[in-house]
GROMACS .gro file of C-alpha atoms in nm:
model
  311
    1MET     CA    1  -0.548  -3.106  -2.356
    2GLN     CA    2  -0.860  -3.255  -2.193
    3ARG     CA    3  -0.811  -3.022  -1.896
    4THR     CA    4  -0.790  -2.725  -2.127
    5LYS     CA    5  -1.109  -2.834  -2.303
    6ARG     CA    6  -1.294  -2.852  -1.972
    7LEU     CA    7  -1.183  -2.501  -1.879
    8PHE     CA    8  -1.275  -2.378  -2.225
    9SER     CA    9  -1.623  -2.531  -2.203
   10LYS     CA   10  -1.679  -2.367  -1.863
   11GLY     CA   11  -1.584  -2.026  -2.000
   12ILE     CA   12  -1.279  -1.993  -1.772
   13ILE     CA   13  -1.044  -1.961  -2.069
   14HIS     CA   14  -1.127  -1.870  -2.427
   15ASN     CA   15  -0.834  -2.004  -2.627
   16PRO     CA   16  -0.819  -2.386  -2.611
   17LYS     CA   17  -0.497  -2.386  -2.817
   18MET     CA   18  -0.301  -2.201  -2.547
   19VAL     CA   19  -0.091  -2.492  -2.420
   20THR     CA   20   0.028  -2.316  -2.103
   21GLN     CA   21  -0.330  -2.311  -1.980
   22SER     CA   22  -0.360  -2.688  -1.982
   23GLN     CA   23  -0.188  -2.701  -1.641
   24PHE     CA   24  -0.477  -2.512  -1.477
   25SER     CA   25  -0.674  -2.813  -1.363
   26GLN     CA   26  -0.695  -2.669  -1.013
   27ILE     CA   27  -0.704  -2.291  -1.008
   28GLN     CA   28  -0.576  -2.140  -0.685
   29PHE     CA   29  -0.648  -1.774  -0.761
   30GLN     CA   30  -0.914  -1.613  -0.978
   31ALA     CA   31  -1.016  -1.247  -0.987
   32VAL     CA   32  -1.217  -1.027  -1.222
   33LEU     CA   33  -1.208  -0.649  -1.268
   34ASN     CA   34  -1.489  -0.512  -1.482
   35ASN     CA   35  -1.287  -0.196  -1.550
   36PHE     CA   36  -0.912  -0.209  -1.495
   37SER     CA   37  -0.805   0.137  -1.615
   38MET     CA   38  -0.732   0.266  -1.262
   39LEU     CA   39  -0.542  -0.054  -1.175
   40TYR     CA   40  -0.327   0.001  -1.484
   41ASN     CA   41  -0.265   0.368  -1.398
   42VAL     CA   42  -0.163   0.285  -1.040
   43LEU     CA   43   0.067  -0.004  -1.132
   44LYS     CA   44   0.223   0.204  -1.409
   45ALA     CA   45   0.283   0.483  -1.156
   46VAL     CA   46   0.471   0.254  -0.915
   47SER     CA   47   0.668   0.064  -1.179
   48PHE     CA   48   0.997   0.245  -1.112
   49ALA     CA   49   1.153  -0.102  -1.080
   50ASP     CA   50   1.092  -0.389  -1.321
   51ASN     CA   51   1.039  -0.666  -1.068
   52ALA     CA   52   0.773  -0.656  -0.797
   53MET     CA   53   0.663  -0.878  -0.514
   54VAL     CA   54   0.295  -0.976  -0.531
   55TYR     CA   55   0.104  -1.092  -0.223
   56LEU     CA   56  -0.238  -1.254  -0.255
   57SER     CA   57  -0.462  -1.251   0.050
   58ASN     CA   58  -0.830  -1.256   0.138
   59ASP     CA   59  -0.815  -0.876   0.161
   60GLY     CA   60  -0.701  -0.834  -0.200
   61ILE     CA   61  -0.368  -0.793  -0.380
   62GLN     CA   62  -0.053  -0.613  -0.266
   63VAL     CA   63   0.217  -0.521  -0.518
   64THR     CA   64   0.549  -0.401  -0.371
   65VAL     CA   65   0.847  -0.247  -0.553
   66GLU     CA   66   1.162  -0.083  -0.421
   67ASP     CA   67   1.474   0.084  -0.551
   68ALA     CA   68   1.827   0.095  -0.409
   69LYS     CA   69   1.702   0.017  -0.057
   70SER     CA   70   1.597   0.382  -0.028
   71ILE     CA   71   1.236   0.395  -0.148
   72GLN     CA   72   0.959   0.137  -0.135
   73ALA     CA   73   0.607   0.154  -0.276
   74SER     CA   74   0.320  -0.088  -0.208
   75ALA     CA   75  -0.006  -0.074  -0.402
   76TYR     CA   76  -0.307  -0.232  -0.229
   77ILE     CA   77  -0.591  -0.332  -0.462
   78THR     CA   78  -0.865  -0.407  -0.213
   79ARG     CA   79  -1.105  -0.696  -0.253
   80ALA     CA   80  -1.392  -0.449  -0.300
   81CYS     CA   81  -1.238  -0.341  -0.632
   82PHE     CA   82  -1.309  -0.684  -0.785
   83SER     CA   83  -1.641  -0.813  -0.909
   84GLU     CA   84  -1.509  -1.163  -0.842
   85PHE     CA   85  -1.227  -1.269  -0.610
   86LYS     CA   86  -1.149  -1.630  -0.517
   87LEU     CA   87  -0.844  -1.756  -0.333
   88ASN     CA   88  -0.789  -2.121  -0.255
   89PRO     CA   89  -0.427  -2.211  -0.161
   90ARG     CA   90  -0.483  -2.587  -0.205
   91GLY     CA   91  -0.216  -2.687   0.047
   92ASN     CA   92   0.041  -2.427  -0.056
   93ALA     CA   93   0.314  -2.435   0.212
   94GLN     CA   94   0.354  -2.056   0.188
   95ALA     CA   95  -0.017  -1.986   0.219
   96MET     CA   96  -0.020  -1.900   0.588
   97ASP     CA   97   0.147  -1.585   0.715
   98GLY     CA   98   0.383  -1.663   1.001
   99GLY     CA   99   0.187  -1.969   1.102
  100SER     CA  100  -0.135  -1.772   1.145
  101ASN     CA  101  -0.462  -1.843   0.969
  102GLU     CA  102  -0.422  -1.541   0.741
  103LEU     CA  103  -0.364  -1.628   0.376
  104ASN     CA  104  -0.054  -1.470   0.225
  105ILE     CA  105   0.060  -1.617  -0.106
  106PRO     CA  106   0.372  -1.442  -0.245
  107PHE     CA  107   0.542  -1.452  -0.583
  108GLY     CA  108   0.768  -1.231  -0.792
  109LEU     CA  109   0.641  -1.068  -1.111
  110ASN     CA  110   0.793  -0.854  -1.385
  111LEU     CA  111   0.569  -0.549  -1.345
  112LYS     CA  112   0.669  -0.398  -1.679
  113VAL     CA  113   0.560  -0.711  -1.867
  114PHE     CA  114   0.233  -0.721  -1.672
  115THR     CA  115   0.146  -0.355  -1.740
  116ASP     CA  116   0.246  -0.397  -2.105
  117CYS     CA  117  -0.016  -0.673  -2.129
  118LEU     CA  118  -0.281  -0.447  -1.975
  119SER     CA  119  -0.192  -0.160  -2.206
  120MET     CA  120  -0.324  -0.348  -2.510
  121PHE     CA  121  -0.687  -0.274  -2.413
  122ILE     CA  122  -0.642   0.041  -2.208
  123SER     CA  123  -0.673   0.305  -2.480
  124GLY     CA  124  -0.998   0.434  -2.627
  125ASP     CA  125  -1.347   0.441  -2.486
  126TYR     CA  126  -1.395   0.067  -2.480
  127ASN     CA  127  -1.551  -0.119  -2.190
  128SER     CA  128  -1.281  -0.374  -2.110
  129SER     CA  129  -1.260  -0.633  -1.833
  130LEU     CA  130  -0.967  -0.819  -1.681
  131LYS     CA  131  -0.956  -1.174  -1.547
  132MET     CA  132  -0.651  -1.313  -1.366
  133LEU     CA  133  -0.587  -1.680  -1.296
  134GLN     CA  134  -0.306  -1.871  -1.127
  135LYS     CA  135  -0.264  -2.232  -1.029
  136GLY     CA  136  -0.009  -2.183  -0.751
  137SER     CA  137   0.359  -2.163  -0.667
  138GLY     CA  138   0.573  -2.149  -0.981
  139ALA     CA  139   0.278  -2.132  -1.219
  140PRO     CA  140   0.240  -1.837  -1.457
  141LEU     CA  141  -0.019  -1.565  -1.404
  142ILE     CA  142  -0.280  -1.591  -1.677
  143VAL     CA  143  -0.421  -1.256  -1.789
  144ILE     CA  144  -0.743  -1.254  -1.992
  145LEU     CA  145  -0.847  -0.919  -2.141
  146GLU     CA  146  -1.192  -0.885  -2.293
  147GLN     CA  147  -1.293  -0.578  -2.490
  148ASN     CA  148  -1.670  -0.552  -2.504
  149GLY     CA  149  -1.786  -0.396  -2.827
  150ASP     CA  150  -1.878  -0.479  -3.182
  151ASP     CA  151  -1.582  -0.715  -3.220
  152ASN     CA  152  -1.575  -0.860  -2.864
  153LEU     CA  153  -1.197  -0.894  -2.877
  154ILE     CA  154  -1.030  -1.131  -2.628
  155THR     CA  155  -0.658  -1.152  -2.557
  156GLU     CA  156  -0.495  -1.406  -2.327
  157CYS     CA  157  -0.140  -1.369  -2.191
  158SER     CA  158   0.073  -1.595  -1.977
  159VAL     CA  159   0.309  -1.393  -1.754
  160ARG     CA  160   0.591  -1.590  -1.595
  161THR     CA  161   0.618  -1.559  -1.216
  162MET     CA  162   0.933  -1.578  -1.004
  163ASP     CA  163   1.029  -1.710  -0.664
  164PRO     CA  164   0.955  -1.468  -0.379
  165PHE     CA  165   1.240  -1.234  -0.288
  166ASP     CA  166   1.309  -1.023   0.020
  167CYS     CA  167   1.187  -0.665   0.053
  168MET     CA  168   1.275  -0.409   0.319
  169GLU     CA  169   1.066  -0.437   0.634
  170LEU     CA  170   0.963  -0.079   0.699
  171ASP     CA  171   0.685   0.067   0.911
  172VAL     CA  172   0.589   0.379   1.102
  173ASP     CA  173   0.346   0.201   1.332
  174ASP     CA  174   0.518   0.245   1.668
  175GLU     CA  175   0.324   0.531   1.828
  176GLN     CA  176   0.613   0.608   2.061
  177GLN     CA  177   0.843   0.674   1.763
  178ILE     CA  178   0.599   0.874   1.550
  179VAL     CA  179   0.665   1.248   1.570
  180SER     CA  180   0.413   1.378   1.313
  181LYS     CA  181   0.087   1.278   1.147
  182ILE     CA  182  -0.059   1.502   0.876
  183ASN     CA  183  -0.357   1.444   0.647
  184ILE     CA  184  -0.339   1.647   0.327
  185LYS     CA  185  -0.576   1.693   0.033
  186GLY     CA  186  -0.426   1.482  -0.243
  187MET     CA  187  -0.445   1.719  -0.539
  188ASP     CA  188  -0.325   2.016  -0.329
  189PHE     CA  189  -0.019   1.818  -0.221
  190PHE     CA  190   0.050   1.715  -0.580
  191LEU     CA  191   0.028   2.076  -0.699
  192LEU     CA  192   0.256   2.193  -0.418
  193LEU     CA  193   0.530   1.948  -0.518
  194SER     CA  194   0.474   2.027  -0.886
  195GLU     CA  195   0.559   2.390  -0.818
  196MET     CA  196   0.893   2.301  -0.659
  197ASP     CA  197   1.209   2.316  -0.868
  198ARG     CA  198   1.215   1.990  -1.062
  199ASN     CA  199   1.590   2.024  -1.116
  200CYS     CA  200   1.674   2.031  -0.746
  201ASP     CA  201   1.867   1.749  -0.584
  202ASP     CA  202   1.729   1.738  -0.231
  203ILE     CA  203   1.417   1.842  -0.047
  204GLU     CA  204   1.407   1.919   0.323
  205ILE     CA  205   1.087   1.872   0.518
  206ILE     CA  206   1.055   2.059   0.845
  207ILE     CA  207   0.759   1.982   1.073
  208SER     CA  208   0.707   2.169   1.397
  209PRO     CA  209   0.437   2.223   1.662
  210ASP     CA  210   0.504   2.596   1.614
  211ALA     CA  211   0.434   2.811   1.307
  212PRO     CA  212   0.492   2.776   1.019
  213HIS     CA  213   0.431   2.409   1.119
  214LEU     CA  214   0.516   2.258   0.777
  215LYS     CA  215   0.800   2.371   0.553
  216PHE     CA  216   0.936   2.231   0.224
  217GLN     CA  217   1.275   2.357   0.107
  218THR     CA  218   1.469   2.243  -0.199
  219PHE     CA  219   1.843   2.246  -0.264
  220GLY     CA  220   2.026   2.221  -0.598
  221GLU     CA  221   2.380   2.201  -0.734
  222LEU     CA  222   2.389   2.575  -0.800
  223HIS     CA  223   2.281   2.645  -0.442
  224SER     CA  224   1.940   2.745  -0.569
  225GLU     CA  225   1.672   2.720  -0.305
  226ALA     CA  226   1.294   2.732  -0.302
  227CYS     CA  227   1.078   2.731   0.008
  228VAL     CA  228   0.709   2.677   0.081
  229GLU     CA  229   0.568   2.730   0.429
  230ILE     CA  230   0.227   2.605   0.547
  231THR     CA  231   0.050   2.668   0.876
  232ASN     CA  232  -0.178   2.417   1.042
  233SER     CA  233  -0.477   2.639   0.955
  234SER     CA  234  -0.419   2.598   0.581
  235ASP     CA  235  -0.713   2.468   0.376
  236MET     CA  236  -0.490   2.201   0.221
  237LEU     CA  237  -0.439   2.033   0.560
  238VAL     CA  238  -0.721   1.811   0.684
  239THR     CA  239  -0.555   1.731   1.018
  240PHE     CA  240  -0.219   1.822   1.171
  241ASN     CA  241  -0.051   1.656   1.466
  242CYS     CA  242   0.311   1.705   1.566
  243THR     CA  243   0.461   1.609   1.900
  244GLU     CA  244   0.826   1.688   1.823
  245ALA     CA  245   0.990   1.925   1.576
  246SER     CA  246   1.195   1.750   1.307
  247ARG     CA  247   1.403   1.833   1.001
  248ASN     CA  248   1.480   1.562   0.744
  249ARG     CA  249   1.626   1.574   0.397
  250TYR     CA  250   1.534   1.337   0.110
  251LYS     CA  251   1.621   1.290  -0.255
  252PHE     CA  252   1.374   1.495  -0.454
  253GLN     CA  253   1.383   1.220  -0.718
  254HIS     CA  254   1.205   0.993  -0.470
  255LEU     CA  255   0.928   1.248  -0.419
  256LYS     CA  256   0.897   1.276  -0.797
  257LEU     CA  257   0.842   0.901  -0.816
  258ALA     CA  258   0.560   0.933  -0.563
  259MET     CA  259   0.407   1.223  -0.759
  260ARG     CA  260   0.297   0.981  -1.030
  261THR     CA  261   0.055   0.835  -0.777
  262LEU     CA  262  -0.023   1.166  -0.605
  263ALA     CA  263  -0.166   1.289  -0.936
  264LEU     CA  264  -0.441   1.026  -0.896
  265SER     CA  265  -0.501   1.075  -0.523
  266SER     CA  266  -0.792   1.211  -0.324
  267LYS     CA  267  -0.625   1.202   0.020
  268VAL     CA  268  -0.269   1.169   0.148
  269ALA     CA  269  -0.151   1.082   0.499
  270LEU     CA  270   0.206   1.190   0.580
  271ARG     CA  271   0.383   1.042   0.881
  272THR     CA  272   0.741   1.058   1.008
  273ASN     CA  273   0.918   0.885   1.294
  274ASN     CA  274   1.213   0.990   1.508
  275GLU     CA  275   1.457   0.826   1.265
  276GLY     CA  276   1.340   1.041   0.974
  277LEU     CA  277   1.155   0.763   0.789
  278LEU     CA  278   0.884   0.926   0.575
  279GLU     CA  279   0.560   0.741   0.503
  280LEU     CA  280   0.305   0.860   0.247
  281GLN     CA  281  -0.030   0.679   0.243
  282VAL     CA  282  -0.217   0.767  -0.075
  283MET     CA  283  -0.588   0.694  -0.124
  284ILE     CA  284  -0.714   0.670  -0.482
  285ASP     CA  285  -1.081   0.654  -0.572
  286ASN     CA  286  -1.162   0.364  -0.802
  287ASN     CA  287  -1.432   0.380  -1.069
  288ASP     CA  288  -1.699   0.281  -0.817
  289SER     CA  289  -1.720   0.313  -0.439
  290SER     CA  290  -1.399   0.113  -0.385
  291HIS     CA  291  -1.047   0.245  -0.330
  292ILE     CA  292  -0.688   0.160  -0.418
  293PHE     CA  293  -0.421   0.252  -0.164
  294VAL     CA  294  -0.051   0.313  -0.225
  295LYS     CA  295   0.198   0.337   0.059
  296TYR     CA  296   0.544   0.489   0.010
  297PHE     CA  297   0.838   0.463   0.248
  298ILE     CA  298   1.123   0.704   0.177
  299LEU     CA  299   1.445   0.686   0.377
  300PRO     CA  300   1.621   1.012   0.471
  301LEU     CA  301   1.949   1.107   0.308
  302VAL     CA  302   2.114   1.172   0.642
  303TYR     CA  303   2.040   1.034   0.985
  304ASP     CA  304   2.204   1.269   1.226
  305ALA     CA  305   2.088   1.403   1.559
  306ASP     CA  306   2.154   1.761   1.446
  307MET     CA  307   1.971   1.698   1.118
  308THR     CA  308   1.659   1.524   1.238
  309THR     CA  309   1.580   1.718   1.553
  310LEU     CA  310   1.545   2.089   1.599
  311ASN     CA  311   1.640   2.225   1.936
   0.00000   0.00000   0.00000
Protein backbone atom coordinates (compact mmCIF):
# COMPACT_ATOMS: atom_id res chain seq x y z
CA MET A 1 0.00 0.00 0.00
CA GLN A 2 2.97 2.36 0.44
CA ARG A 3 3.48 2.35 -3.33
CA THR A 4 -0.14 3.26 -3.86
CA LYS A 5 0.16 6.10 -1.36
CA ARG A 6 3.16 7.51 -3.21
CA LEU A 7 1.28 7.45 -6.52
CA PHE A 8 -1.74 9.00 -4.84
CA SER A 9 0.33 11.82 -3.34
CA LYS A 10 1.88 12.56 -6.75
CA GLY A 11 -1.54 12.81 -8.36
CA ILE A 12 -0.94 9.82 -10.67
CA ILE A 13 -3.92 7.95 -9.24
CA HIS A 14 -6.85 9.32 -7.28
CA ASN A 15 -8.22 6.31 -5.44
CA PRO A 16 -5.70 4.98 -2.87
CA LYS A 17 -8.06 2.11 -1.99
CA MET A 18 -7.83 0.58 -5.47
CA VAL A 19 -5.63 -2.41 -4.64
CA THR A 20 -4.80 -3.27 -8.26
CA GLN A 21 -2.97 0.04 -8.56
CA SER A 22 -0.49 -0.84 -5.84
CA GLN A 23 1.58 -2.79 -8.38
CA PHE A 24 2.33 0.38 -10.37
CA SER A 25 5.61 1.23 -8.70
CA GLN A 26 7.26 1.57 -12.10
CA ILE A 27 4.91 2.80 -14.78
CA GLN A 28 5.92 1.78 -18.29
CA PHE A 29 3.22 3.64 -20.23
CA GLN A 30 1.35 6.84 -19.43
CA ALA A 31 -0.78 8.94 -21.78
CA VAL A 32 -3.33 11.72 -21.38
CA LEU A 33 -6.10 12.82 -23.75
CA ASN A 34 -7.76 16.08 -22.77
CA ASN A 35 -10.82 15.20 -24.87
CA PHE A 36 -11.36 11.55 -25.77
CA SER A 37 -14.72 11.69 -27.56
CA MET A 38 -13.21 11.09 -31.03
CA LEU A 39 -11.05 8.24 -29.68
CA TYR A 40 -14.21 6.64 -28.29
CA ASN A 41 -16.10 7.09 -31.58
CA VAL A 42 -13.28 5.56 -33.63
CA LEU A 43 -12.71 2.58 -31.33
CA LYS A 44 -16.45 1.97 -31.15
CA ALA A 45 -16.58 2.03 -34.95
CA VAL A 46 -13.89 -0.65 -35.31
CA SER A 47 -15.11 -2.87 -32.47
CA PHE A 48 -16.68 -5.50 -34.76
CA ALA A 49 -14.65 -8.06 -32.79
CA ASP A 50 -14.39 -8.15 -29.00
CA ASN A 51 -10.65 -8.71 -28.70
CA ALA A 52 -8.04 -6.39 -30.20
CA MET A 53 -4.29 -6.27 -30.41
CA VAL A 54 -2.79 -3.07 -29.00
CA TYR A 55 0.69 -1.88 -29.98
CA LEU A 56 2.42 0.91 -28.06
CA SER A 57 5.21 2.78 -29.81
CA ASN A 58 6.87 6.18 -29.78
CA ASP A 59 4.56 7.17 -32.65
CA GLY A 60 1.38 6.53 -30.64
CA ILE A 61 -1.07 3.65 -30.24
CA GLN A 62 -2.26 1.11 -32.81
CA VAL A 63 -5.39 -0.95 -32.17
CA THR A 64 -6.00 -3.86 -34.57
CA VAL A 65 -9.10 -6.06 -34.90
CA GLU A 66 -10.06 -8.66 -37.48
CA ASP A 67 -12.91 -10.99 -38.28
CA ALA A 68 -12.91 -14.43 -39.91
CA LYS A 69 -9.54 -13.79 -41.58
CA SER A 70 -11.38 -11.70 -44.18
CA ILE A 71 -11.35 -8.13 -42.85
CA GLN A 72 -8.86 -6.30 -40.67
CA ALA A 73 -9.02 -2.79 -39.24
CA SER A 74 -6.21 -0.87 -37.52
CA ALA A 75 -6.81 2.43 -35.75
CA TYR A 76 -3.74 4.66 -35.33
CA ILE A 77 -4.01 7.25 -32.56
CA THR A 78 -0.99 9.40 -33.29
CA ARG A 79 1.22 10.83 -30.58
CA ALA A 80 0.08 14.34 -31.53
CA CYS A 81 -3.42 13.50 -30.25
CA PHE A 82 -2.14 13.26 -26.66
CA SER A 83 -1.30 16.12 -24.36
CA GLU A 84 1.06 13.74 -22.56
CA PHE A 85 2.65 10.54 -23.88
CA LYS A 86 5.41 8.62 -22.10
CA LEU A 87 6.72 5.19 -22.98
CA ASN A 88 9.46 3.48 -21.04
CA PRO A 89 9.74 -0.30 -21.64
CA ARG A 90 11.97 -0.88 -18.60
CA GLY A 91 13.70 -3.93 -20.07
CA ASN A 92 10.60 -5.50 -21.62
CA ALA A 93 11.84 -8.34 -23.86
CA GLN A 94 9.13 -7.54 -26.44
CA ALA A 95 9.91 -3.83 -26.53
CA MET A 96 12.02 -3.86 -29.67
CA ASP A 97 10.47 -4.59 -33.04
CA GLY A 98 12.39 -7.31 -34.85
CA GLY A 99 15.60 -6.47 -33.07
CA SER A 100 15.52 -2.85 -34.23
CA ASN A 101 15.60 0.18 -31.97
CA GLU A 102 11.92 0.92 -32.60
CA LEU A 103 9.70 0.41 -29.57
CA ASN A 104 6.75 -1.92 -30.15
CA ILE A 105 5.01 -3.16 -27.02
CA PRO A 106 2.05 -5.46 -27.81
CA PHE A 107 -0.78 -6.82 -25.68
CA GLY A 108 -4.32 -8.11 -26.18
CA LEU A 109 -7.31 -6.13 -24.92
CA ASN A 110 -11.06 -6.68 -24.79
CA LEU A 111 -12.12 -3.67 -26.85
CA LYS A 112 -15.75 -3.87 -25.77
CA VAL A 113 -14.81 -3.62 -22.09
CA PHE A 114 -12.46 -0.71 -22.82
CA THR A 115 -15.05 1.28 -24.79
CA ASP A 116 -17.68 0.52 -22.15
CA CYS A 117 -15.37 2.18 -19.61
CA LEU A 118 -14.99 5.25 -21.82
CA SER A 119 -18.74 5.48 -22.40
CA MET A 120 -19.35 6.42 -18.76
CA PHE A 121 -18.16 10.00 -19.35
CA ILE A 122 -18.81 10.36 -23.06
CA SER A 123 -22.37 11.70 -23.00
CA GLY A 124 -23.38 15.30 -22.36
CA ASP A 125 -21.46 18.51 -22.81
CA TYR A 126 -18.90 17.82 -20.13
CA ASN A 127 -15.20 18.48 -20.57
CA SER A 128 -13.73 15.08 -19.76
CA SER A 129 -10.13 13.85 -19.88
CA LEU A 130 -8.64 10.37 -20.10
CA LYS A 131 -5.44 9.07 -18.53
CA MET A 132 -4.07 5.59 -19.31
CA LEU A 133 -1.40 3.81 -17.30
CA GLN A 134 0.28 0.42 -17.58
CA LYS A 135 3.18 -1.17 -15.78
CA GLY A 136 4.18 -3.67 -18.46
CA SER A 137 3.66 -7.18 -19.79
CA GLY A 138 0.73 -8.89 -18.08
CA ALA A 139 -0.29 -5.85 -16.07
CA PRO A 140 -3.79 -4.38 -16.45
CA LEU A 141 -4.44 -1.14 -18.31
CA ILE A 142 -5.53 1.50 -15.80
CA VAL A 143 -8.10 3.96 -17.17
CA ILE A 144 -8.70 7.19 -15.25
CA LEU A 145 -11.64 9.32 -16.42
CA GLU A 146 -12.01 12.83 -15.04
CA GLN A 147 -15.12 14.89 -15.69
CA ASN A 148 -14.37 18.56 -15.15
CA GLY A 149 -17.37 20.41 -13.83
CA ASP A 150 -19.15 21.33 -10.65
CA ASP A 151 -18.71 17.84 -9.21
CA ASN A 152 -15.24 17.02 -10.64
CA LEU A 153 -16.14 13.35 -10.94
CA ILE A 154 -13.29 10.83 -11.27
CA THR A 155 -13.65 7.17 -12.22
CA GLU A 156 -10.81 4.65 -12.28
CA CYS A 157 -11.03 1.29 -14.06
CA SER A 158 -8.62 -1.61 -14.29
CA VAL A 159 -8.95 -3.42 -17.64
CA ARG A 160 -7.32 -6.83 -17.82
CA THR A 161 -4.85 -7.32 -20.69
CA MET A 162 -4.07 -10.54 -22.54
CA ASP A 163 -1.04 -12.15 -24.11
CA PRO A 164 -0.33 -10.96 -27.66
CA PHE A 165 -1.95 -13.03 -30.40
CA ASP A 166 -1.27 -13.29 -34.13
CA CYS A 167 -3.00 -11.08 -36.68
CA MET A 168 -2.95 -11.36 -40.47
CA GLU A 169 0.06 -9.73 -42.10
CA LEU A 170 -1.49 -7.72 -44.90
CA ASP A 171 -0.14 -4.82 -46.94
CA VAL A 172 -0.51 -3.12 -50.29
CA ASP A 173 2.95 -1.55 -50.23
CA ASP A 174 4.61 -3.34 -53.14
CA GLU A 175 4.46 -0.77 -55.93
CA GLN A 176 4.86 -3.47 -58.56
CA GLN A 177 1.67 -5.20 -57.35
CA ILE A 178 -0.47 -2.08 -56.89
CA VAL A 179 -2.91 -1.59 -59.78
CA SER A 180 -4.90 1.41 -58.51
CA LYS A 181 -4.57 4.35 -56.12
CA ILE A 182 -7.56 6.64 -55.59
CA ASN A 183 -8.03 9.50 -53.11
CA ILE A 184 -11.67 10.22 -52.37
CA LYS A 185 -13.45 12.85 -50.28
CA GLY A 186 -14.49 11.03 -47.13
CA MET A 187 -18.08 12.18 -46.74
CA ASP A 188 -18.79 11.77 -50.47
CA PHE A 189 -17.58 8.17 -50.33
CA PHE A 190 -19.69 7.51 -47.24
CA LEU A 191 -22.80 8.93 -48.92
CA LEU A 192 -22.14 6.87 -52.06
CA LEU A 193 -22.03 3.62 -50.10
CA SER A 194 -25.03 4.71 -48.02
CA GLU A 195 -27.10 4.96 -51.19
CA MET A 196 -26.29 1.38 -52.21
CA ASP A 197 -28.75 -1.39 -51.39
CA ARG A 198 -28.07 -2.28 -47.76
CA ASN A 199 -29.69 -5.69 -48.26
CA CYS A 200 -27.31 -6.78 -50.99
CA ASP A 201 -24.86 -9.62 -50.44
CA ASP A 202 -21.87 -8.64 -52.57
CA ILE A 203 -20.37 -5.53 -54.06
CA GLU A 204 -18.18 -5.51 -57.14
CA ILE A 205 -15.61 -2.78 -57.62
CA ILE A 206 -14.36 -2.20 -61.14
CA ILE A 207 -11.43 0.18 -61.68
CA SER A 208 -10.16 0.97 -65.15
CA PRO A 209 -7.86 3.46 -66.91
CA ASP A 210 -10.78 4.01 -69.32
CA ALA A 211 -14.17 5.60 -68.61
CA PRO A 212 -16.17 5.19 -66.47
CA HIS A 213 -12.94 4.56 -64.47
CA LEU A 214 -14.66 3.59 -61.19
CA LYS A 215 -17.77 1.43 -60.91
CA PHE A 216 -19.61 0.00 -57.88
CA GLN A 217 -22.17 -2.73 -58.52
CA THR A 218 -24.17 -4.66 -55.92
CA PHE A 219 -25.68 -8.15 -56.11
CA GLY A 220 -28.41 -9.67 -53.94
CA GLU A 221 -30.22 -12.97 -53.43
CA LEU A 222 -33.11 -11.86 -55.63
CA HIS A 223 -30.69 -10.93 -58.41
CA SER A 224 -31.32 -7.27 -57.69
CA GLU A 225 -28.54 -5.04 -58.89
CA ALA A 226 -27.56 -1.43 -58.37
CA CYS A 227 -24.75 0.36 -60.15
CA VAL A 228 -22.87 3.63 -59.66
CA GLU A 229 -20.32 4.83 -62.21
CA ILE A 230 -17.76 7.58 -61.57
CA THR A 231 -15.31 9.17 -63.99
CA ASN A 232 -11.90 10.42 -62.99
CA SER A 233 -13.14 14.01 -63.47
CA SER A 234 -15.72 13.66 -60.69
CA ASP A 235 -15.56 16.22 -57.88
CA MET A 236 -15.57 13.43 -55.29
CA LEU A 237 -12.20 12.14 -56.54
CA VAL A 238 -9.13 14.03 -55.36
CA THR A 239 -6.66 11.93 -57.37
CA PHE A 240 -7.05 8.89 -59.62
CA ASN A 241 -4.32 6.53 -60.76
CA CYS A 242 -4.90 3.16 -62.39
CA THR A 243 -2.29 1.16 -64.27
CA GLU A 244 -4.34 -1.99 -64.89
CA ALA A 245 -8.07 -2.61 -65.12
CA SER A 246 -9.44 -4.86 -62.37
CA ARG A 247 -12.74 -6.31 -61.19
CA ASN A 248 -13.06 -7.65 -57.64
CA ARG A 249 -16.03 -8.70 -55.56
CA TYR A 250 -16.32 -8.31 -51.77
CA LYS A 251 -18.89 -8.97 -49.07
CA PHE A 252 -20.96 -5.82 -48.73
CA GLN A 253 -21.13 -6.52 -44.99
CA HIS A 254 -17.41 -5.74 -44.80
CA LEU A 255 -17.92 -2.38 -46.50
CA LYS A 256 -20.74 -1.67 -44.04
CA LEU A 257 -18.32 -2.28 -41.17
CA ALA A 258 -15.95 0.27 -42.68
CA MET A 259 -18.80 2.78 -43.12
CA ARG A 260 -18.90 3.32 -39.36
CA THR A 261 -15.49 4.94 -39.68
CA LEU A 262 -16.16 6.55 -43.07
CA ALA A 263 -18.94 8.56 -41.42
CA LEU A 264 -16.22 10.33 -39.39
CA SER A 265 -13.69 10.73 -42.20
CA SER A 266 -12.34 13.74 -44.06
CA LYS A 267 -10.26 11.83 -46.65
CA VAL A 268 -10.10 8.25 -47.87
CA ALA A 269 -7.34 6.56 -49.88
CA LEU A 270 -8.41 3.44 -51.78
CA ARG A 271 -5.78 1.04 -53.10
CA THR A 272 -5.94 -2.41 -54.69
CA ASN A 273 -3.25 -4.86 -55.73
CA ASN A 274 -3.18 -7.52 -58.43
CA GLU A 275 -4.55 -10.13 -56.00
CA GLY A 276 -7.69 -8.11 -55.32
CA LEU A 277 -6.75 -7.04 -51.77
CA LEU A 278 -8.59 -3.80 -51.00
CA GLU A 279 -7.05 -1.22 -48.67
CA LEU A 280 -8.96 1.78 -47.32
CA GLN A 281 -6.93 4.40 -45.47
CA VAL A 282 -9.27 6.72 -43.59
CA MET A 283 -8.15 10.06 -42.13
CA ILE A 284 -10.23 11.49 -39.28
CA ASP A 285 -9.78 15.00 -37.94
CA ASN A 286 -9.36 15.08 -34.18
CA ASN A 287 -10.65 17.91 -32.01
CA ASP A 288 -7.48 19.93 -32.61
CA SER A 289 -4.91 19.90 -35.40
CA SER A 290 -4.11 16.20 -34.89
CA HIS A 291 -5.52 13.22 -36.79
CA ILE A 292 -6.58 9.63 -36.17
CA PHE A 293 -6.07 7.15 -39.01
CA VAL A 294 -7.89 3.89 -39.62
CA LYS A 295 -6.68 1.36 -42.17
CA TYR A 296 -8.94 -1.42 -43.47
CA PHE A 297 -7.86 -4.49 -45.41
CA ILE A 298 -10.69 -6.40 -47.09
CA LEU A 299 -10.00 -9.68 -48.88
CA PRO A 300 -11.89 -10.43 -52.11
CA LEU A 301 -14.55 -13.12 -52.19
CA VAL A 302 -13.02 -14.77 -55.23
CA TYR A 303 -9.46 -14.78 -56.50
CA ASP A 304 -9.68 -15.83 -60.09
CA ALA A 305 -7.83 -14.60 -63.13
CA ASP A 306 -11.11 -14.04 -64.99
CA MET A 307 -12.57 -12.21 -61.98
CA THR A 308 -9.75 -9.89 -61.07
CA THR A 309 -8.51 -8.81 -64.48
CA LEU A 310 -10.46 -7.39 -67.36
CA ASN A 311 -9.16 -8.18 -70.79
